[in-house]
mmCIF file of N, CA and C in Angstrom:
data_model
loop_
_atom_site.group_PDB
_atom_site.id
_atom_site.type_symbol
_atom_site.label_atom_id
_atom_site.label_comp_id
_atom_site.label_asym_id
_atom_site.label_seq_id
_atom_site.Cartn_x
_atom_site.Cartn_y
_atom_site.Cartn_z
ATOM 1 N N UNK A 1 -12.642 -27.451 -12.595
ATOM 2 C CA UNK A 1 -11.962 -26.656 -13.620
ATOM 3 C C UNK A 1 -10.449 -26.739 -13.405
ATOM 4 N N UNK A 2 -9.737 -27.469 -14.257
ATOM 5 C CA UNK A 2 -8.288 -27.598 -14.066
ATOM 6 C C UNK A 2 -7.538 -26.318 -14.432
ATOM 7 N N UNK A 3 -8.100 -25.537 -15.360
ATOM 8 C CA UNK A 3 -7.413 -24.330 -15.829
ATOM 9 C C UNK A 3 -7.936 -23.115 -15.068
ATOM 10 N N UNK A 4 -7.837 -23.202 -13.728
ATOM 11 C CA UNK A 4 -8.467 -22.166 -12.906
ATOM 12 C C UNK A 4 -7.600 -20.914 -12.796
ATOM 13 N N UNK A 5 -6.283 -21.081 -12.843
ATOM 14 C CA UNK A 5 -5.407 -19.933 -12.639
ATOM 15 C C UNK A 5 -5.454 -18.976 -13.831
ATOM 16 N N UNK A 6 -5.712 -19.517 -15.023
ATOM 17 C CA UNK A 6 -5.748 -18.653 -16.212
ATOM 18 C C UNK A 6 -7.173 -18.171 -16.443
ATOM 19 N N UNK A 7 -7.319 -16.869 -16.479
ATOM 20 C CA UNK A 7 -8.641 -16.295 -16.725
ATOM 21 C C UNK A 7 -8.868 -16.158 -18.222
ATOM 22 N N UNK A 8 -10.104 -16.268 -18.658
ATOM 23 C CA UNK A 8 -10.398 -15.998 -20.067
ATOM 24 C C UNK A 8 -10.177 -14.524 -20.390
ATOM 25 N N UNK A 9 -9.900 -14.199 -21.637
ATOM 26 C CA UNK A 9 -9.600 -12.798 -21.987
ATOM 27 C C UNK A 9 -10.767 -11.852 -21.721
ATOM 28 N N UNK A 10 -12.003 -12.375 -21.716
ATOM 29 C CA UNK A 10 -13.132 -11.482 -21.437
ATOM 30 C C UNK A 10 -13.057 -10.956 -20.006
ATOM 31 N N UNK A 11 -12.639 -11.839 -19.071
ATOM 32 C CA UNK A 11 -12.530 -11.392 -17.681
ATOM 33 C C UNK A 11 -11.380 -10.406 -17.516
ATOM 34 N N UNK A 12 -10.268 -10.647 -18.236
ATOM 35 C CA UNK A 12 -9.169 -9.693 -18.191
ATOM 36 C C UNK A 12 -9.624 -8.337 -18.714
ATOM 37 N N UNK A 13 -10.327 -8.364 -19.832
ATOM 38 C CA UNK A 13 -10.793 -7.117 -20.432
ATOM 39 C C UNK A 13 -11.777 -6.419 -19.508
ATOM 40 N N UNK A 14 -12.668 -7.196 -18.898
ATOM 41 C CA UNK A 14 -13.678 -6.593 -18.018
ATOM 42 C C UNK A 14 -13.019 -5.971 -16.791
ATOM 43 N N UNK A 15 -12.062 -6.676 -16.181
ATOM 44 C CA UNK A 15 -11.404 -6.117 -14.998
ATOM 45 C C UNK A 15 -10.579 -4.885 -15.372
ATOM 46 N N UNK A 16 -9.958 -4.912 -16.562
ATOM 47 C CA UNK A 16 -9.189 -3.755 -17.014
ATOM 48 C C UNK A 16 -10.102 -2.560 -17.240
ATOM 49 N N UNK A 17 -11.259 -2.796 -17.848
ATOM 50 C CA UNK A 17 -12.209 -1.709 -18.098
ATOM 51 C C UNK A 17 -12.738 -1.160 -16.776
ATOM 52 N N UNK A 18 -12.994 -2.046 -15.819
ATOM 53 C CA UNK A 18 -13.489 -1.586 -14.508
ATOM 54 C C UNK A 18 -12.420 -0.764 -13.798
ATOM 55 N N UNK A 19 -11.166 -1.200 -13.857
ATOM 56 C CA UNK A 19 -10.082 -0.426 -13.242
ATOM 57 C C UNK A 19 -9.944 0.930 -13.917
ATOM 58 N N UNK A 20 -9.977 0.937 -15.245
ATOM 59 C CA UNK A 20 -9.832 2.186 -15.985
ATOM 60 C C UNK A 20 -10.982 3.132 -15.674
ATOM 61 N N UNK A 21 -12.198 2.599 -15.617
ATOM 62 C CA UNK A 21 -13.361 3.436 -15.331
ATOM 63 C C UNK A 21 -13.291 3.997 -13.916
ATOM 64 N N UNK A 22 -12.828 3.199 -12.956
ATOM 65 C CA UNK A 22 -12.744 3.703 -11.581
ATOM 66 C C UNK A 22 -11.674 4.784 -11.465
ATOM 67 N N UNK A 23 -10.554 4.615 -12.190
ATOM 68 C CA UNK A 23 -9.503 5.637 -12.174
ATOM 69 C C UNK A 23 -10.024 6.934 -12.784
ATOM 70 N N UNK A 24 -10.720 6.826 -13.924
ATOM 71 C CA UNK A 24 -11.284 8.015 -14.569
ATOM 72 C C UNK A 24 -12.315 8.664 -13.657
ATOM 73 N N UNK A 25 -13.105 7.843 -12.974
ATOM 74 C CA UNK A 25 -14.142 8.355 -12.064
ATOM 75 C C UNK A 25 -13.512 9.128 -10.907
ATOM 76 N N UNK A 26 -12.450 8.575 -10.313
ATOM 77 C CA UNK A 26 -11.775 9.243 -9.192
ATOM 78 C C UNK A 26 -11.139 10.546 -9.667
ATOM 79 N N UNK A 27 -10.476 10.518 -10.834
ATOM 80 C CA UNK A 27 -9.836 11.727 -11.352
ATOM 81 C C UNK A 27 -10.875 12.797 -11.651
ATOM 82 N N UNK A 28 -12.020 12.387 -12.213
ATOM 83 C CA UNK A 28 -13.059 13.372 -12.530
ATOM 84 C C UNK A 28 -13.645 13.962 -11.257
ATOM 85 N N UNK A 29 -13.776 13.153 -10.201
ATOM 86 C CA UNK A 29 -14.278 13.689 -8.922
ATOM 87 C C UNK A 29 -13.288 14.706 -8.361
ATOM 88 N N UNK A 30 -11.983 14.377 -8.391
ATOM 89 C CA UNK A 30 -10.990 15.311 -7.862
ATOM 90 C C UNK A 30 -10.968 16.594 -8.679
ATOM 91 N N UNK A 31 -11.006 16.491 -10.004
ATOM 92 C CA UNK A 31 -10.977 17.698 -10.831
ATOM 93 C C UNK A 31 -12.258 18.496 -10.663
ATOM 94 N N UNK A 32 -13.387 17.803 -10.450
ATOM 95 C CA UNK A 32 -14.655 18.509 -10.239
ATOM 96 C C UNK A 32 -14.593 19.325 -8.953
ATOM 97 N N UNK A 33 -14.071 18.717 -7.874
ATOM 98 C CA UNK A 33 -13.996 19.449 -6.608
ATOM 99 C C UNK A 33 -12.965 20.563 -6.691
ATOM 100 N N UNK A 34 -11.853 20.337 -7.387
ATOM 101 C CA UNK A 34 -10.845 21.388 -7.518
ATOM 102 C C UNK A 34 -11.366 22.531 -8.371
ATOM 103 N N UNK A 35 -12.191 22.221 -9.356
ATOM 104 C CA UNK A 35 -12.752 23.277 -10.198
ATOM 105 C C UNK A 35 -13.887 24.000 -9.484
ATOM 106 N N UNK A 36 -14.539 23.319 -8.551
ATOM 107 C CA UNK A 36 -15.693 23.924 -7.895
ATOM 108 C C UNK A 36 -15.281 24.798 -6.716
ATOM 109 N N UNK A 37 -14.244 24.441 -5.993
ATOM 110 C CA UNK A 37 -13.907 25.195 -4.788
ATOM 111 C C UNK A 37 -13.432 26.622 -5.076
ATOM 112 N N UNK A 38 -12.616 26.906 -6.112
ATOM 113 C CA UNK A 38 -12.222 28.307 -6.314
ATOM 114 C C UNK A 38 -13.401 29.215 -6.647
ATOM 115 N N UNK A 39 -14.354 28.724 -7.423
ATOM 116 C CA UNK A 39 -15.514 29.548 -7.750
ATOM 117 C C UNK A 39 -16.346 29.790 -6.496
ATOM 118 N N UNK A 40 -16.428 28.789 -5.616
ATOM 119 C CA UNK A 40 -17.167 28.980 -4.368
ATOM 120 C C UNK A 40 -16.467 30.006 -3.492
ATOM 121 N N UNK A 41 -15.150 29.951 -3.393
ATOM 122 C CA UNK A 41 -14.439 30.922 -2.564
ATOM 123 C C UNK A 41 -14.512 32.312 -3.194
ATOM 124 N N UNK A 42 -14.468 32.388 -4.524
ATOM 125 C CA UNK A 42 -14.595 33.679 -5.189
ATOM 126 C C UNK A 42 -15.972 34.283 -4.925
ATOM 127 N N UNK A 43 -16.985 33.423 -4.981
ATOM 128 C CA UNK A 43 -18.337 33.903 -4.699
ATOM 129 C C UNK A 43 -18.440 34.348 -3.239
ATOM 130 N N UNK A 44 -17.788 33.632 -2.357
ATOM 131 C CA UNK A 44 -17.798 34.002 -0.939
ATOM 132 C C UNK A 44 -17.107 35.351 -0.742
ATOM 133 N N UNK A 45 -15.996 35.580 -1.450
ATOM 134 C CA UNK A 45 -15.299 36.861 -1.351
ATOM 135 C C UNK A 45 -16.150 37.988 -1.928
ATOM 136 N N UNK A 46 -16.902 37.681 -2.970
ATOM 137 C CA UNK A 46 -17.738 38.702 -3.580
ATOM 138 C C UNK A 46 -18.868 39.091 -2.619
ATOM 139 N N UNK A 47 -19.380 38.087 -1.887
ATOM 140 C CA UNK A 47 -20.471 38.386 -0.957
ATOM 141 C C UNK A 47 -19.941 39.078 0.299
ATOM 142 N N UNK A 48 -18.768 38.668 0.781
ATOM 143 C CA UNK A 48 -18.193 39.262 1.994
ATOM 144 C C UNK A 48 -16.820 39.848 1.654
ATOM 145 N N UNK A 49 -16.749 41.121 1.284
ATOM 146 C CA UNK A 49 -15.438 41.687 0.906
ATOM 147 C C UNK A 49 -14.487 41.821 2.091
ATOM 148 N N UNK A 50 -14.997 41.827 3.329
ATOM 149 C CA UNK A 50 -14.127 41.994 4.496
ATOM 150 C C UNK A 50 -13.226 40.771 4.689
ATOM 151 N N UNK A 51 -13.668 39.593 4.265
ATOM 152 C CA UNK A 51 -12.867 38.389 4.461
ATOM 153 C C UNK A 51 -11.680 38.344 3.513
ATOM 154 N N UNK A 52 -11.633 39.220 2.498
ATOM 155 C CA UNK A 52 -10.495 39.222 1.575
ATOM 156 C C UNK A 52 -9.232 39.740 2.255
ATOM 157 N N UNK A 53 -9.373 40.639 3.227
ATOM 158 C CA UNK A 53 -8.207 41.234 3.876
ATOM 159 C C UNK A 53 -7.480 40.219 4.748
#
């Protein structure tokens, strides 16, 4: 293959979609954990009121 350095547009599109999906996946994981931890700590405070002090 003489034209090895140039990728076809399908491969560019596929790699771009994979990068975009991985970025969205990482952001959703971070937001999921950030949204989950305050409710867990609130529930912990509700169960043990002494730890609030």
